Amino acid sequence: MKKQKLSQGLNCGLGANYFDLLSEEIVFSILDFLGPNPLDRKSFSLVCGSFYAIEARHRRTLKPLRTEHLPKVLTRYQNVTHMDLSLCPRVTDRSLGVIAGACASTLSSIDLSRSKFFSGAGLLSLTVRCANLVELDLSNATELRDGAAATVAEAKNLERLWMGRCKLVTDMGVGCIAVGCRKLKLLSLKWCVGVGDLGVGLVAVKCKDIRTLDLSYLPITDKCLPSILNLQYLEDLVLEGCFGIDDNSLAVLKHGCKSLKKLDMSSCQNVTHVGLSSVFSCTRCLEQLTLAYGSSVTFDLADSLNKLRMLQSIKLDGCSVTCAGLRAIGDWCGSLRELSLSKCSGVTDGGLSYLVIKQKDLRKLDITCCRKITDVSISHIANSCTALSSLKMELCTLVPREAFVLIGRCHSLEELDLTDNEIDDEGLKSISTCCKLSSLKLGLCLNITDEGLAHVGMCCVGLKELDLYRCAGITDSGILAIARGCPGLEIINLAYCKEITDDSLISLSKCSKLDTIESRGCPHITSSGLAEIAARCKQLTKLDIKKCYKIDDAGMIPLAHFSQNLKQINLSYSSVTDLGLLSLASISCLQSLTILHMKGLSPCGLAASLLACGGLTKVKLHASFKSLLPKPLFEHLEARGCVFQWRDKEFQAELDPKCWKLQLEDVVQ
């Protein structure tokens, strides 16, 4: 608006609009620097008439909320190359026809991964008319059958295709795609359980340029593997959950797949080190290996890695690990950059310490739920892996609080997960010297207080994500320190920090980039604090105020007015009534709504709100409303693309954080 006034002033004084003197190339460069907030582009286009027209010519990507506005939108934006319809609850064949007609010469990519209600007829209009289409995402199109898959074959220039969870598509449909789309370089058939050896074999024979192939959870056997290994450009192969593959199946891989760089064989329960050794004997260029939830990591398995001199990343999540196996990984793997041992049983100080001493170039380490390690491992990690950028060590219960001071030696840390550990303020003080931190998770860390957070706020100015879930010792003072020192904060979790009041929300409102706020179970927060957040945090997309009993309709009205980017909200147990809920209908982006145990809601008020919120795709309701609302209402909303999830939980009182943690430990044990 300031620019608009300046422009008007110049016009009055000189009779010319200075903005019109800027070349289109310069204005395009300015637009390239705008952030992801769609309101920024809208404001830009309103400066003057020329900016309005140039912004339309510059835009290449559209992500509409509803397809009914497409004819008007595409009349203005005629250079769109990428269409993302993942936010539209209902995409019909007519909608796809409109897109195909308006973007026939420009469209190169379309995302239908969360869309419903279209069929093969709509896909045919796209694939036939959009000759430049190279990328198509049909993930989660669970109703599509072989006929629809056959229409995809008309996209002769298609290079990237995602069909995850297209469970009704069979070998016949995939075969048609293989014959028609010879230029495919990426194909994902994850959870396409109707596709077997025949379909995969046809893809391997017809699509010679395949680089990335995801066959997760397909009922394939050794019959299609010879065809796969003949793909001379294949770099990324995912065989997760392919239970039909065993050691004998992999024996045929000794003579192929020399180009492979990434291999995922997670949850392949019938594969041991014998089969893997066959794979490794020919894949000398392998850089990333994922064997999560597979066979035990023994010396024999680790020893087979000796052949992989270019290996940089190993993920063994959920595997049983031996000390000898970890030592062998340390010895034989040339220079690992990433190692994931999340939820691995058998990880001890002896094996882990030896490994990290040998692998000093590690950048990412995940030891989540490695409950047997102590300060010995942490000491070796801190002394040897000083270049770590990511460390995840949730629930390492035997690590004493004194050991966390050592983590401060890893000055390159950007991501740190210490959830449910014994860290205290001294540990936070040391960690705060890691000034590159952008993500810090401290949920269930009951020994930290405002004093420790003050150090983080003072030194970690680039912090974007902070998780303080059930940190009982945190008050408004600590949040004030974070808000002052970390202006770029985007995500914060304050759930069940019961001493938090409106003062914290007022402080956080100065963090204008806040995207996600979880403040459930904060009984002192009121509508006044929420109003401050709504007025200043215009990029807010997710808000959880469950069990914030003092938030009522007075907090919903500012949200409805200012928070136009809000997509997801949880209002359960709050004091919001029919009026407040209905006011949220003005938020066109709103897609997910959770409303359980809200005494101020009536069946009529709820029905009116659900009808008015036209973009809803998911609603969680208490089961008692199922019989109180008319069946035609649900049928109408489901036809619009909304899914209902019913809950029958009784009202639950809150436990003290320490009691809650003890109950959790009892369940785990």
mmCIF file of N, CA and C in Angstrom, residues 475-555:
data_model
loop_
_atom_site.group_PDB
_atom_site.id
_atom_site.type_symbol
_atom_site.label_atom_id
_atom_site.label_comp_id
_atom_site.label_asym_id
_atom_site.label_seq_id
_atom_site.Cartn_x
_atom_site.Cartn_y
_atom_site.Cartn_z
ATOM 1 N N THR A 475 8.060 -21.330 31.836
ATOM 2 C CA THR A 475 7.036 -20.300 32.060
ATOM 3 C C THR A 475 7.143 -19.229 30.981
ATOM 4 N N ASP A 476 6.394 -18.156 31.164
ATOM 5 C CA ASP A 476 6.394 -17.058 30.188
ATOM 6 C C ASP A 476 7.777 -16.446 29.999
ATOM 7 N N SER A 477 8.573 -16.430 31.054
ATOM 8 C CA SER A 477 9.905 -15.830 30.975
ATOM 9 C C SER A 477 10.775 -16.527 29.932
ATOM 10 N N GLY A 478 10.739 -17.848 29.915
ATOM 11 C CA GLY A 478 11.532 -18.593 28.946
ATOM 12 C C GLY A 478 11.057 -18.368 27.522
ATOM 13 N N ILE A 479 9.750 -18.327 27.320
ATOM 14 C CA ILE A 479 9.202 -18.107 25.978
ATOM 15 C C ILE A 479 9.527 -16.693 25.496
ATOM 16 N N LEU A 480 9.524 -15.732 26.406
ATOM 17 C CA LEU A 480 9.903 -14.362 26.042
ATOM 18 C C LEU A 480 11.329 -14.318 25.512
ATOM 19 N N ALA A 481 12.226 -15.054 26.156
ATOM 20 C CA ALA A 481 13.623 -15.092 25.712
ATOM 21 C C ALA A 481 13.733 -15.692 24.313
ATOM 22 N N ILE A 482 12.965 -16.738 24.056
ATOM 23 C CA ILE A 482 12.981 -17.358 22.729
ATOM 24 C C ILE A 482 12.423 -16.398 21.683
ATOM 25 N N ALA A 483 11.310 -15.763 21.984
ATOM 26 C CA ALA A 483 10.675 -14.860 21.024
ATOM 27 C C ALA A 483 11.574 -13.682 20.681
ATOM 28 N N ARG A 484 12.278 -13.166 21.674
ATOM 29 C CA ARG A 484 13.183 -12.032 21.436
ATOM 30 C C ARG A 484 14.399 -12.428 20.615
ATOM 31 N N GLY A 485 14.950 -13.602 20.912
ATOM 32 C CA GLY A 485 16.206 -13.991 20.279
ATOM 33 C C GLY A 485 16.072 -14.764 18.993
ATOM 34 N N CYS A 486 14.887 -15.315 18.725
ATOM 35 C CA CYS A 486 14.699 -16.178 17.548
ATOM 36 C C CYS A 486 13.531 -15.652 16.707
ATOM 37 N N PRO A 487 13.707 -14.527 16.040
ATOM 38 C CA PRO A 487 12.594 -13.907 15.303
ATOM 39 C C PRO A 487 12.111 -14.725 14.116
ATOM 40 N N GLY A 488 12.924 -15.688 13.642
ATOM 41 C CA GLY A 488 12.541 -16.489 12.495
ATOM 42 C C GLY A 488 11.835 -17.782 12.862
ATOM 43 N N LEU A 489 11.420 -17.921 14.123
ATOM 44 C CA LEU A 489 10.752 -19.142 14.594
ATOM 45 C C LEU A 489 9.512 -19.438 13.749
ATOM 46 N N GLU A 490 9.395 -20.701 13.314
ATOM 47 C CA GLU A 490 8.270 -21.102 12.475
ATOM 48 C C GLU A 490 7.356 -22.116 13.154
ATOM 49 N N ILE A 491 7.923 -22.972 14.002
ATOM 50 C CA ILE A 491 7.144 -24.035 14.651
ATOM 51 C C ILE A 491 7.467 -24.051 16.141
ATOM 52 N N ILE A 492 6.439 -24.052 16.982
ATOM 53 C CA ILE A 492 6.670 -24.169 18.423
ATOM 54 C C ILE A 492 5.594 -25.060 19.039
ATOM 55 N N ASN A 493 6.031 -25.942 19.929
ATOM 56 C CA ASN A 493 5.128 -26.845 20.639
ATOM 57 C C ASN A 493 5.207 -26.526 22.127
ATOM 58 N N LEU A 494 4.117 -25.995 22.652
ATOM 59 C CA LEU A 494 4.018 -25.648 24.071
ATOM 60 C C LEU A 494 3.002 -26.533 24.783
ATOM 61 N N ALA A 495 2.638 -27.638 24.170
ATOM 62 C CA ALA A 495 1.565 -28.470 24.709
ATOM 63 C C ALA A 495 1.848 -28.896 26.148
ATOM 64 N N TYR A 496 0.866 -28.670 27.010
ATOM 65 C CA TYR A 496 0.892 -29.067 28.419
ATOM 66 C C TYR A 496 2.001 -28.388 29.218
ATOM 67 N N CYS A 497 2.483 -27.250 28.749
ATOM 68 C CA CYS A 497 3.331 -26.380 29.584
ATOM 69 C C CYS A 497 2.357 -25.515 30.376
ATOM 70 N N LYS A 498 1.967 -25.977 31.528
ATOM 71 C CA LYS A 498 0.784 -25.443 32.204
ATOM 72 C C LYS A 498 0.972 -24.074 32.846
ATOM 73 N N GLU A 499 2.212 -23.590 32.898
ATOM 74 C CA GLU A 499 2.441 -22.266 33.473
ATOM 75 C C GLU A 499 2.376 -21.165 32.418
ATOM 76 N N ILE A 500 2.225 -21.552 31.172
ATOM 77 C CA ILE A 500 2.186 -20.589 30.073
ATOM 78 C C ILE A 500 0.877 -19.795 30.112
ATOM 79 N N THR A 501 0.993 -18.477 29.882
ATOM 80 C CA THR A 501 -0.192 -17.613 29.862
ATOM 81 C C THR A 501 -0.230 -16.829 28.550
ATOM 82 N N ASP A 502 -1.138 -15.861 28.506
ATOM 83 C CA ASP A 502 -1.240 -15.007 27.317
ATOM 84 C C ASP A 502 0.043 -14.238 27.045
ATOM 85 N N ASP A 503 0.823 -13.980 28.086
ATOM 86 C CA ASP A 503 2.073 -13.233 27.893
ATOM 87 C C ASP A 503 2.991 -13.953 26.907
ATOM 88 N N SER A 504 2.988 -15.278 26.944
ATOM 89 C CA SER A 504 3.812 -16.041 26.000
ATOM 90 C C SER A 504 3.319 -15.850 24.571
ATOM 91 N N LEU A 505 2.011 -15.901 24.380
ATOM 92 C CA LEU A 505 1.472 -15.721 23.037
ATOM 93 C C LEU A 505 1.724 -14.304 22.525
ATOM 94 N N ILE A 506 1.647 -13.338 23.407
ATOM 95 C CA ILE A 506 1.931 -11.955 23.008
ATOM 96 C C ILE A 506 3.387 -11.832 22.571
ATOM 97 N N SER A 507 4.287 -12.491 23.291
ATOM 98 C CA SER A 507 5.708 -12.472 22.919
ATOM 99 C C SER A 507 5.911 -13.151 21.570
ATOM 100 N N LEU A 508 5.290 -14.321 21.397
ATOM 101 C CA LEU A 508 5.466 -15.078 20.165
ATOM 102 C C LEU A 508 4.828 -14.400 18.962
ATOM 103 N N SER A 509 3.885 -13.523 19.192
ATOM 104 C CA SER A 509 3.227 -12.844 18.075
ATOM 105 C C SER A 509 4.201 -11.979 17.282
ATOM 106 N N LYS A 510 5.339 -11.667 17.881
ATOM 107 C CA LYS A 510 6.359 -10.877 17.176
ATOM 108 C C LYS A 510 7.164 -11.739 16.210
ATOM 109 N N CYS A 511 7.002 -13.063 16.299
ATOM 110 C CA CYS A 511 7.657 -13.983 15.353
ATOM 111 C C CYS A 511 6.712 -14.145 14.159
ATOM 112 N N SER A 512 6.832 -13.256 13.209
ATOM 113 C CA SER A 512 5.853 -13.155 12.125
ATOM 114 C C SER A 512 5.841 -14.363 11.192
ATOM 115 N N LYS A 513 6.880 -15.208 11.239
ATOM 116 C CA LYS A 513 6.938 -16.363 10.350
ATOM 117 C C LYS A 513 6.335 -17.619 10.971
ATOM 118 N N LEU A 514 5.763 -17.508 12.154
ATOM 119 C CA LEU A 514 5.178 -18.679 12.815
ATOM 120 C C LEU A 514 4.161 -19.366 11.906
ATOM 121 N N ASP A 515 4.377 -20.659 11.728
ATOM 122 C CA ASP A 515 3.529 -21.464 10.856
ATOM 123 C C ASP A 515 2.666 -22.436 11.660
ATOM 124 N N THR A 516 3.254 -22.967 12.750
ATOM 125 C CA THR A 516 2.574 -23.987 13.550
ATOM 126 C C THR A 516 2.692 -23.672 15.035
ATOM 127 N N ILE A 517 1.563 -23.668 15.735
ATOM 128 C CA ILE A 517 1.549 -23.474 17.188
ATOM 129 C C ILE A 517 0.734 -24.597 17.815
ATOM 130 N N GLU A 518 1.382 -25.348 18.702
ATOM 131 C CA GLU A 518 0.683 -26.356 19.494
ATOM 132 C C GLU A 518 0.688 -25.900 20.942
ATOM 133 N N SER A 519 -0.475 -25.559 21.443
ATOM 134 C CA SER A 519 -0.569 -25.058 22.818
ATOM 135 C C SER A 519 -1.661 -25.788 23.585
ATOM 136 N N ARG A 520 -1.935 -27.022 23.201
ATOM 137 C CA ARG A 520 -2.983 -27.772 23.883
ATOM 138 C C ARG A 520 -2.622 -27.989 25.349
ATOM 139 N N GLY A 521 -3.632 -27.993 26.181
ATOM 140 C CA GLY A 521 -3.408 -28.244 27.599
ATOM 141 C C GLY A 521 -2.753 -27.103 28.338
ATOM 142 N N CYS A 522 -2.867 -25.883 27.815
ATOM 143 C CA CYS A 522 -2.350 -24.686 28.511
ATOM 144 C C CYS A 522 -3.560 -23.934 29.068
ATOM 145 N N PRO A 523 -3.957 -24.219 30.315
ATOM 146 C CA PRO A 523 -5.242 -23.728 30.827
ATOM 147 C C PRO A 523 -5.312 -22.223 31.061
ATOM 148 N N HIS A 524 -4.150 -21.543 31.097
ATOM 149 C CA HIS A 524 -4.157 -20.104 31.372
ATOM 150 C C HIS A 524 -4.235 -19.251 30.109
ATOM 151 N N ILE A 525 -4.140 -19.875 28.941
ATOM 152 C CA ILE A 525 -4.232 -19.125 27.689
ATOM 153 C C ILE A 525 -5.689 -18.753 27.433
ATOM 154 N N THR A 526 -5.906 -17.516 27.004
ATOM 155 C CA THR A 526 -7.258 -17.034 26.747
ATOM 156 C C THR A 526 -7.375 -16.522 25.312
ATOM 157 N N SER A 527 -8.544 -16.047 24.987
ATOM 158 C CA SER A 527 -8.795 -15.506 23.655
ATOM 159 C C SER A 527 -7.971 -14.260 23.379
ATOM 160 N N SER A 528 -7.603 -13.526 24.419
ATOM 161 C CA SER A 528 -6.808 -12.305 24.232
ATOM 162 C C SER A 528 -5.442 -12.632 23.641
ATOM 163 N N GLY A 529 -4.790 -13.655 24.192
ATOM 164 C CA GLY A 529 -3.492 -14.052 23.656
ATOM 165 C C GLY A 529 -3.602 -14.578 22.240
ATOM 166 N N LEU A 530 -4.644 -15.364 21.982
ATOM 167 C CA LEU A 530 -4.839 -15.904 20.643
ATOM 168 C C LEU A 530 -5.092 -14.796 19.633
ATOM 169 N N ALA A 531 -5.781 -13.754 20.055
ATOM 170 C CA ALA A 531 -6.047 -12.620 19.160
ATOM 171 C C ALA A 531 -4.752 -11.951 18.722
ATOM 172 N N GLU A 532 -3.770 -11.865 19.625
ATOM 173 C CA GLU A 532 -2.469 -11.276 19.274
ATOM 174 C C GLU A 532 -1.754 -12.121 18.226
ATOM 175 N N ILE A 533 -1.802 -13.428 18.405
ATOM 176 C CA ILE A 533 -1.194 -14.332 17.427
ATOM 177 C C ILE A 533 -1.867 -14.161 16.067
ATOM 178 N N ALA A 534 -3.180 -14.142 16.047
ATOM 179 C CA ALA A 534 -3.918 -14.032 14.790
ATOM 180 C C ALA A 534 -3.581 -12.740 14.053
ATOM 181 N N ALA A 535 -3.482 -11.652 14.800
ATOM 182 C CA ALA A 535 -3.273 -10.340 14.179
ATOM 183 C C ALA A 535 -1.889 -10.196 13.567
ATOM 184 N N ARG A 536 -0.880 -10.868 14.150
ATOM 185 C CA ARG A 536 0.504 -10.622 13.709
ATOM 186 C C ARG A 536 1.146 -11.787 12.964
ATOM 187 N N CYS A 537 0.672 -12.994 13.202
ATOM 188 C CA CYS A 537 1.284 -14.174 12.559
ATOM 189 C C CYS A 537 0.413 -14.588 11.374
ATOM 190 N N LYS A 538 0.541 -13.864 10.279
ATOM 191 C CA LYS A 538 -0.344 -14.056 9.127
ATOM 192 C C LYS A 538 -0.055 -15.359 8.373
ATOM 193 N N GLN A 539 1.100 -16.000 8.637
ATOM 194 C CA GLN A 539 1.443 -17.231 7.913
ATOM 195 C C GLN A 539 1.026 -18.496 8.674
ATOM 196 N N LEU A 540 0.288 -18.343 9.757
ATOM 197 C CA LEU A 540 -0.135 -19.473 10.571
ATOM 198 C C LEU A 540 -0.987 -20.449 9.760
ATOM 199 N N THR A 541 -0.578 -21.729 9.739
ATOM 200 C CA THR A 541 -1.339 -22.747 9.005
ATOM 201 C C THR A 541 -1.885 -23.846 9.919
ATOM 202 N N LYS A 542 -1.228 -24.100 11.073
ATOM 203 C CA LYS A 542 -1.675 -25.152 11.986
ATOM 204 C C LYS A 542 -1.780 -24.609 13.402
ATOM 205 N N LEU A 543 -2.905 -24.867 14.040
ATOM 206 C CA LEU A 543 -3.136 -24.368 15.395
ATOM 207 C C LEU A 543 -3.847 -25.437 16.216
ATOM 208 N N ASP A 544 -3.238 -25.775 17.358
ATOM 209 C CA ASP A 544 -3.829 -26.762 18.263
ATOM 210 C C ASP A 544 -4.065 -26.101 19.614
ATOM 211 N N ILE A 545 -5.324 -25.848 19.952
ATOM 212 C CA ILE A 545 -5.667 -25.230 21.234
ATOM 213 C C ILE A 545 -6.607 -26.149 22.020
ATOM 214 N N LYS A 546 -6.433 -27.446 21.825
ATOM 215 C CA LYS A 546 -7.200 -28.425 22.578
ATOM 216 C C LYS A 546 -6.957 -28.239 24.080
ATOM 217 N N LYS A 547 -8.011 -28.312 24.854
ATOM 218 C CA LYS A 547 -7.952 -28.181 26.318
ATOM 219 C C LYS A 547 -7.429 -26.825 26.776
ATOM 220 N N CYS A 548 -7.579 -25.819 25.925
ATOM 221 C CA CYS A 548 -7.375 -24.430 26.358
ATOM 222 C C CYS A 548 -8.773 -23.919 26.712
ATOM 223 N N TYR A 549 -9.183 -24.200 27.928
ATOM 224 C CA TYR A 549 -10.579 -24.039 28.319
ATOM 225 C C TYR A 549 -11.065 -22.590 28.278
ATOM 226 N N LYS A 550 -10.139 -21.638 28.380
ATOM 227 C CA LYS A 550 -10.532 -20.225 28.440
ATOM 228 C C LYS A 550 -10.633 -19.572 27.059
ATOM 229 N N ILE A 551 -10.357 -20.324 26.018
ATOM 230 C CA ILE A 551 -10.503 -19.772 24.666
ATOM 231 C C ILE A 551 -11.941 -19.974 24.209
ATOM 232 N N ASP A 552 -12.563 -18.874 23.804
ATOM 233 C CA ASP A 552 -13.970 -18.915 23.410
ATOM 234 C C ASP A 552 -14.164 -18.210 22.074
ATOM 235 N N ASP A 553 -15.376 -17.792 21.799
ATOM 236 C CA ASP A 553 -15.696 -17.164 20.518
ATOM 237 C C ASP A 553 -14.889 -15.895 20.265
ATOM 238 N N ALA A 554 -14.508 -15.201 21.340
ATOM 239 C CA ALA A 554 -13.738 -13.962 21.182
ATOM 240 C C ALA A 554 -12.381 -14.221 20.537
ATOM 241 N N GLY A 555 -11.887 -15.448 20.635
ATOM 242 C CA GLY A 555 -10.626 -15.776 19.975
ATOM 243 C C GLY A 555 -10.816 -16.208 18.534
#
